[in-house]
Amino acid sequence: MLRPSLAAMAVLCLSTGLATAQSAWTGGDDLPTNPLACDGTPATPVSVDYDGGEPTNPPDRAGKAITVVDVPKLIGVGYFDATSKGIAEATAELGNMTATTDGPVEANIDDQITVIDNYITKGVDGILFAANDSVAIAPVLKKALEAGINVVGYDANAEPDARQWFVNQAEFNGVAKSLVDALAAEIGGEGAFAIVTSTFTTPNQARWISEMAAYASACHPNLTWLETVEAQEDNILSFNQANTLINKYGDELKGILGMTSIATPAAADAVTQAGQCGGIAVVGLATPNAMKPYVESDCVKSVVLWNPVDLGYAAAQVLRATADGTLKPGDTSVQAGKLGELQVINGSEILLGAPFVFTKDNIADFDF
Amino acid sequence: MTARGFLRHETILALLVLVALFVLDRQSDRFLTVDNLFNQGRLMTEVGLIAIVMTFVIVTGGIDLSVGSILGMTAILIGVFWKNMGLPLPAAIGMGLVVGAFAGFVNGVIITRFKVPPLIATLGTLALYRGIAEGVSEARSVRGYPEWFFVLGQGELWGAPTQLWIFAAVAIVAAVVLAYTTFGRTTYAVGSNEVAARFSGLGVDGAKIAIYSASGLAAAIAAAIFVSRVSTTRSDMGTGIELDAITAVVLGGTSIFGGRGTIIGTLLGLVLIQSLKNGLSLAGVKSDGTVVLIGAVLILTILISNLVHRDATR
Amino acid sequence: MTVTAPRARRSSVARFVAAYGQEIVIACALIALFIVVSAINPRFLGANNVNTIVSGNAYIAVAAIGMSMIIITGHIDVSVGALIGVLATISGTLAVSGYPVWVAWTAPIFIGAAINGGVGALVAYGRLPSIVVTLGMLSILRGGLVSSTGGAWINDLPPAFQIAQARWFGAPAPIWFMVILTVLAFLWMKNTAFGRSLYAIGGNAEAARAAGIPVERRTVQVFMIHGAFAGIATMLFATQLRVIQSTVPPNLELTIITASVIGGVSILGGTGTVIGSTLAAVLFAAIGSAMIFVNVSAYWLRAVIGLLILVTVLADMARRNREFWSNQR
C-alpha cells in the first residue's frame, strides 16, 4: 500500500526535473520566423520564383466541365463544413465544375492519404486539400500530379512541389500579429498570459505559436508567456485545462490565448464560470458560431479568424483558373470571382487577405 | 469435406469476400485492376503486419493495445537515431526494430512475471510509449530522408510494391508457424486452457513473451514502412491502428477468448476491410458512410458465423 | 505426527483491507498526491482547483460506474465515448428546439439505455463477444454522427439547461451526482440479488446459470443500465459549456475503461467496486492537474501519466500475488 504511493511521489519529484527551460514558447515549431513590423507597415513583398509542382501532361480542360474532390483535414467539424460551403458557392457560380467533399473521419495522415489515393484511382480532374501534415501528404499529391490532375491546397499547405497553388487564408505572421496585438490591447502592454492549443504536432498551430513568440519579443517585450497546454480536440479537457491555469496562476494570469475553435470557447467559458470576465482577457482563433454566447456577454472582445467560406470559394476559383490555364506559373495575381483580384505571394501561394476580427458588432452576421 | 467443415468461419468469410469483390467490381471498373490492387496492398501493409502477429496474441487469449504507440515511438526513434545521433539510416532502422521488439518484450514481462491482465498492461504501455514518442520528439517531425529509403514504402521490387514482399513473407512464415509447428500448437493450447497447458509442461510464459515481443517487432517494421511511405515522422503515427488490427483479426474468425483462429482468416478479414474502404469510395460512398458500413459488416459477419455454428459455446 | 496450531483468524480490519485493498491504495495515492503537490504550489489545494478537478471530471466517474458493472460482468464497451458524443448532440438539439430542459436531460438516458440494450441483446442472445459488437457500434455511431451533423456547433442553449453549473447546498451539482450515484450503485451491487448476480456471472457464467441466474436477461439489463449511466454522464458533459460541438470526444472510452480498471474492477470479471472506479477517475484528473502545477514539461505529460498507470497496476498485482500466496499457507 505504501509502495505505490512512494513510487508515485518519486516519479512526481523526478518529473519536476524534466521541466526544460524553453527559450521559445512551448508548442512552437523550429522553422524560421518572420515577424511583421510593430506598427503594421507591410513588409516589402519579395519577389519569389514560382516553386509549385506541375501536372504531367494534363488534358486540355479549358472551359470544360470538371470533377473535383475536396479533401479537408477531417470532416465533421464546423470549420471545414464552412469551407465546403464556400466551394459549393463557387461551383454553383461557375456552372462547369462539380465538387465533392470527402475526408477522413479523424484528422490523421494515413486516412487522408487513403482518401486522396482512392480518388486518384477513381479519376478526378482536380483535387483541393487541407493537409494534416505538409510532408506526409506530398507523395500521394505528387502521384496525383503525375496522373495529370490539377492540385490546389487551402488552409494547410503541403510541400510546394507537391501542389500547383496554395490558397493561404492569412500569412502566419499576420495571424500572429493580430492575436498578439489584440491580447496586448486588452491587457495593456504588460501582463502574463498562457496558451491553450490543440496538440503540439498540428503544423498550423505550431507555426502561429512560433511567429507569435517572435513578434511579441520584438514588439511587446513586457508580455510574459507563462505556459502552453495541450487540450487535443476535446472541449471539456480544454475547459479543465483553462481552469487549471486560472487556478494555478491566480491573479498573475491576465490573458489566455486559444489556438483552435475548440480551445477558445472552452477558455472563455472557464473564465466566465470563474467570474473573471474582464479580469482575464480571452483572445483566440475560433469560428464565430462557437463564440457567440461569449462575445455577446462581453467576456470576449475579439475573435480572430478569416472567412472560411471565402477561403473555400477562393480555392475552388483558383482550381478552375488553373485547370483553364488562365492562372499560370509566374502570374502575380488571379481573378477569384466575387472576391476580386487576389495576390500571389511566396512564389506559389495566393493570399486571401488580412485576418478578420469578429467582434460584438459583426459576429451575428455570420453562421459558421 | 463434411458439411460442418465446409461451413467453417473462414469459408463463410471467403465467400463474403468474393461477393464483396464482385459487387464492388460492378460499381467501378477501376477496382479490380492490377494497379489498384497493388496500391491497396501498399496501403494495407502496416495494419496487415500488426494484425498477423495480433492473431497469435489473441489466440493465446490476450490482447495488445499498445501496438499503435509502439509504432509511433519506433518511428520517432528511427528519426532521432538517424538525425540527432547521426547513425547511418540502416543502423537507425535496425535500432528501431530492436526498440520495438524490446517494448513488446516489456509487455510480455509485465503480463507473465507480474500477472497483469493483457488488457490493462497494454492500456498502460499504450499511454507510456505514446508519451515517450511525444516527449522525445517534442512534437517535432524528422524529415529529409535519403531517396533510397523511399523505395521501401513507395517503390517497387520485382514488379510489385516493396512492402508487399515483406508482408507476404511475414504472412507465410506466420501461417506455417501457427499451423504446423510446436510453437503454434503451444499458442493454441495456451489460449484454450492455460492452466492445462502449464501443467502439461508447455513453456507458457516463454511463448507469451515471444509473442508479445513479436507484436512489438511487427509494429516496428510497420513503423519503418510507414515512415518510408509518407517520408516523415510524427509522434501521432499509428494512433488507433490497434483497433483496425483487432477488427481484422476478429473478423477473420479468431475468437477473442483464445484457442481458435487462423492466419488465413486474418488475411481474409484484412482483404475484406480494405476492399470495402476502397471499393465503396470508388462507388461514391463517402468516408463517414464507409465507416458505418464497416462497423455493420463486422457485427453481421460474426453474427452470421455464430448462427451457423449454433452449438458452439463460445 | 505433529499437529500444527490452527492459523489465527484474521482481524476484521485485516479482512477489510484485503477486500478493499485497491480502493485504499487509490485513496492513499490521492492523498499523497495532494500533499506533495500542495507543498510545491499551495494553490493546488485551493477550493477552486479541487472543484475543477472533481467537478470537471465527474462525468467520467459517472460513466465509469456503468462501465464497471459491464466489466464486472465480464464484458467491455469501447463505444461509450461515441455514445456520449451522440447523446450530447441529441440533448443539445432538444434543448434548442424548444423542448423543456428536463426532456433534454432525460431523453439521452432512455436513448442510451435503448441503444446499449440492443448491444446487450447481440452479446447475450447472438453470442457475439462484447468487444466485437462495441467495436462495430463505435464505427456506426461515429460515422452516423458525422453524417447527420457535420460537426455543427449548438450555441443558443437556454441557461436553465446548464445543470452542470448549478450549485446545490454549496457544492457543485456534478459532485452531488458523482457521490450519490457511486454510493447508491455500490450499495446496490453489494446488497441486492441483482447486483450480486453480476459478480457471479463475471466470475463464472456457467456456474451462475446453473445456480438459476438468468444470464442472458441480466446481460441485456446490465448493458441497458450502462447505457443509462452514459446518459447521465451526458447530462454533466453536455451542460458544462455554453456551446456543444457535435463530435465524438476523443479517447473518452479509454479514459473511462482505465478509470474502472485501475479502480480495481478486474478485467477477468468478478471483483471490484464502483467506489474504486470513482476514486480512480478523480485520481487521474488530479494527476493531470498536478502535472501542470508541478511544471512537468508539457511534452512529457503523457509519458508520466502512462508510467503512473503502470506503477499503480504493478503495485496492485504485486499486492494481490502476495495475498494469494500468503493465503496458501
Short mmCIF file of N, CA and C in Angstrom, two decimals, chain A residues 145-202:
data_model
loop_
_atom_site.label_atom_id
_atom_site.label_comp_id
_atom_site.label_asym_id
_atom_site.label_seq_id
_atom_site.Cartn_x
_atom_site.Cartn_y
_atom_site.Cartn_z
N LEU A 145 -0.33 14.60 -59.34
CA LEU A 145 0.21 15.45 -60.40
C LEU A 145 0.68 14.61 -61.57
N GLU A 146 1.32 13.49 -61.26
CA GLU A 146 1.80 12.63 -62.34
C GLU A 146 0.66 12.05 -63.15
N ALA A 147 -0.50 11.94 -62.53
CA ALA A 147 -1.66 11.43 -63.25
C ALA A 147 -2.37 12.54 -64.01
N GLY A 148 -1.77 13.74 -64.02
CA GLY A 148 -2.36 14.82 -64.79
C GLY A 148 -3.48 15.55 -64.09
N ILE A 149 -3.60 15.37 -62.78
CA ILE A 149 -4.67 16.01 -62.02
C ILE A 149 -4.18 17.37 -61.53
N ASN A 150 -5.05 18.37 -61.56
CA ASN A 150 -4.70 19.67 -61.00
C ASN A 150 -4.84 19.63 -59.49
N VAL A 151 -3.84 20.15 -58.80
CA VAL A 151 -3.84 20.07 -57.33
C VAL A 151 -3.68 21.45 -56.72
N VAL A 152 -4.66 21.86 -55.92
CA VAL A 152 -4.61 23.15 -55.24
C VAL A 152 -4.92 22.94 -53.78
N GLY A 153 -4.14 23.57 -52.91
CA GLY A 153 -4.38 23.42 -51.49
C GLY A 153 -4.95 24.67 -50.87
N TYR A 154 -5.52 24.53 -49.67
CA TYR A 154 -6.00 25.67 -48.91
C TYR A 154 -5.89 25.33 -47.44
N ASP A 155 -5.87 26.32 -46.62
CA ASP A 155 -5.84 26.22 -45.15
C ASP A 155 -4.54 25.64 -44.60
N ALA A 156 -4.13 24.47 -45.05
CA ALA A 156 -2.90 23.87 -44.53
C ALA A 156 -2.08 23.36 -45.70
N ASN A 157 -0.90 23.89 -45.85
CA ASN A 157 -0.09 23.71 -47.03
C ASN A 157 0.56 22.34 -47.11
N ALA A 158 0.99 21.99 -48.31
CA ALA A 158 1.86 20.84 -48.50
C ALA A 158 3.18 21.37 -49.01
N GLU A 159 4.15 20.50 -49.21
CA GLU A 159 5.41 20.95 -49.79
C GLU A 159 5.13 21.58 -51.15
N PRO A 160 5.79 22.68 -51.47
CA PRO A 160 5.42 23.43 -52.67
C PRO A 160 5.40 22.59 -53.95
N ASP A 161 6.36 21.67 -54.09
CA ASP A 161 6.37 20.97 -55.37
C ASP A 161 5.36 19.83 -55.44
N ALA A 162 4.57 19.66 -54.38
CA ALA A 162 3.55 18.62 -54.42
C ALA A 162 2.20 19.17 -54.86
N ARG A 163 2.11 20.50 -55.00
CA ARG A 163 0.83 21.08 -55.45
C ARG A 163 1.13 22.24 -56.37
N GLN A 164 0.12 22.70 -57.13
CA GLN A 164 0.35 23.80 -58.04
C GLN A 164 0.24 25.14 -57.32
N TRP A 165 -0.83 25.30 -56.54
CA TRP A 165 -1.04 26.55 -55.83
C TRP A 165 -1.55 26.25 -54.44
N PHE A 166 -1.34 27.22 -53.55
CA PHE A 166 -1.87 27.09 -52.20
C PHE A 166 -2.57 28.39 -51.85
N VAL A 167 -3.85 28.30 -51.53
CA VAL A 167 -4.59 29.49 -51.13
C VAL A 167 -4.39 29.68 -49.64
N ASN A 168 -3.66 30.72 -49.29
CA ASN A 168 -3.31 30.98 -47.91
C ASN A 168 -4.33 31.93 -47.31
N GLN A 169 -4.98 31.52 -46.25
CA GLN A 169 -6.03 32.37 -45.69
C GLN A 169 -5.46 33.64 -45.11
N ALA A 170 -4.31 33.53 -44.51
CA ALA A 170 -3.66 34.71 -43.95
C ALA A 170 -2.24 34.28 -43.67
N GLU A 171 -1.31 35.18 -43.81
CA GLU A 171 0.06 34.81 -43.53
C GLU A 171 0.20 34.48 -42.06
N PHE A 172 1.09 33.52 -41.77
CA PHE A 172 1.28 33.13 -40.38
C PHE A 172 1.67 34.32 -39.53
N ASN A 173 2.56 35.17 -40.06
CA ASN A 173 2.98 36.29 -39.21
C ASN A 173 1.87 37.32 -39.07
N GLY A 174 0.96 37.36 -40.06
CA GLY A 174 -0.18 38.26 -39.94
C GLY A 174 -1.13 37.82 -38.85
N VAL A 175 -1.42 36.52 -38.82
CA VAL A 175 -2.29 35.99 -37.77
C VAL A 175 -1.65 36.22 -36.41
N ALA A 176 -0.34 35.94 -36.34
CA ALA A 176 0.37 36.11 -35.07
C ALA A 176 0.26 37.56 -34.60
N LYS A 177 0.47 38.49 -35.52
CA LYS A 177 0.40 39.91 -35.15
C LYS A 177 -0.98 40.27 -34.65
N SER A 178 -2.03 39.81 -35.37
CA SER A 178 -3.40 40.14 -34.94
C SER A 178 -3.67 39.63 -33.54
N LEU A 179 -3.27 38.37 -33.29
CA LEU A 179 -3.55 37.79 -31.98
C LEU A 179 -2.82 38.54 -30.88
N VAL A 180 -1.51 38.76 -31.08
CA VAL A 180 -0.73 39.37 -30.01
C VAL A 180 -1.18 40.83 -29.80
N ASP A 181 -1.45 41.53 -30.90
CA ASP A 181 -1.92 42.91 -30.75
C ASP A 181 -3.24 42.95 -29.99
N ALA A 182 -4.17 42.03 -30.33
CA ALA A 182 -5.46 42.01 -29.65
C ALA A 182 -5.27 41.74 -28.16
N LEU A 183 -4.37 40.81 -27.85
CA LEU A 183 -4.11 40.50 -26.45
C LEU A 183 -3.54 41.70 -25.73
N ALA A 184 -2.51 42.32 -26.36
CA ALA A 184 -1.86 43.46 -25.71
C ALA A 184 -2.86 44.60 -25.52
N ALA A 185 -3.74 44.79 -26.50
CA ALA A 185 -4.72 45.86 -26.39
C ALA A 185 -5.61 45.65 -25.18
N GLU A 186 -5.97 44.39 -24.91
CA GLU A 186 -6.88 44.14 -23.79
C GLU A 186 -6.20 44.15 -22.44
N ILE A 187 -4.98 43.62 -22.34
CA ILE A 187 -4.39 43.54 -21.01
C ILE A 187 -3.35 44.63 -20.77
N GLY A 188 -3.21 45.53 -21.73
CA GLY A 188 -2.16 46.54 -21.57
C GLY A 188 -0.85 45.95 -22.04
N GLY A 189 0.17 46.78 -22.19
CA GLY A 189 1.41 46.28 -22.75
C GLY A 189 2.12 45.28 -21.87
N GLU A 190 1.66 45.16 -20.64
CA GLU A 190 2.40 44.35 -19.68
C GLU A 190 1.46 43.37 -19.02
N GLY A 191 1.85 42.12 -18.91
CA GLY A 191 0.96 41.17 -18.26
C GLY A 191 1.40 39.76 -18.62
N ALA A 192 0.87 38.81 -17.89
CA ALA A 192 1.23 37.42 -18.12
C ALA A 192 0.04 36.68 -18.72
N PHE A 193 0.35 35.76 -19.63
CA PHE A 193 -0.73 35.03 -20.29
C PHE A 193 -0.29 33.60 -20.54
N ALA A 194 -1.26 32.76 -20.84
CA ALA A 194 -0.97 31.36 -21.15
C ALA A 194 -1.67 31.00 -22.46
N ILE A 195 -1.22 29.92 -23.05
CA ILE A 195 -1.78 29.49 -24.34
C ILE A 195 -2.43 28.12 -24.18
N VAL A 196 -3.60 27.97 -24.76
CA VAL A 196 -4.24 26.66 -24.85
C VAL A 196 -4.29 26.28 -26.33
N THR A 197 -3.64 25.18 -26.67
CA THR A 197 -3.63 24.76 -28.07
C THR A 197 -4.21 23.36 -28.18
N SER A 198 -4.27 22.86 -29.44
CA SER A 198 -4.85 21.53 -29.61
C SER A 198 -3.78 20.47 -29.31
N THR A 199 -2.87 20.27 -30.28
CA THR A 199 -1.74 19.39 -29.99
C THR A 199 -0.49 20.08 -30.50
N PHE A 200 0.64 19.66 -30.02
CA PHE A 200 1.89 20.28 -30.43
C PHE A 200 2.29 19.85 -31.83
N THR A 201 1.62 18.83 -32.36
CA THR A 201 2.02 18.34 -33.68
C THR A 201 1.19 18.92 -34.81
N THR A 202 0.15 19.73 -34.50
CA THR A 202 -0.62 20.33 -35.58
C THR A 202 0.19 21.45 -36.19
#
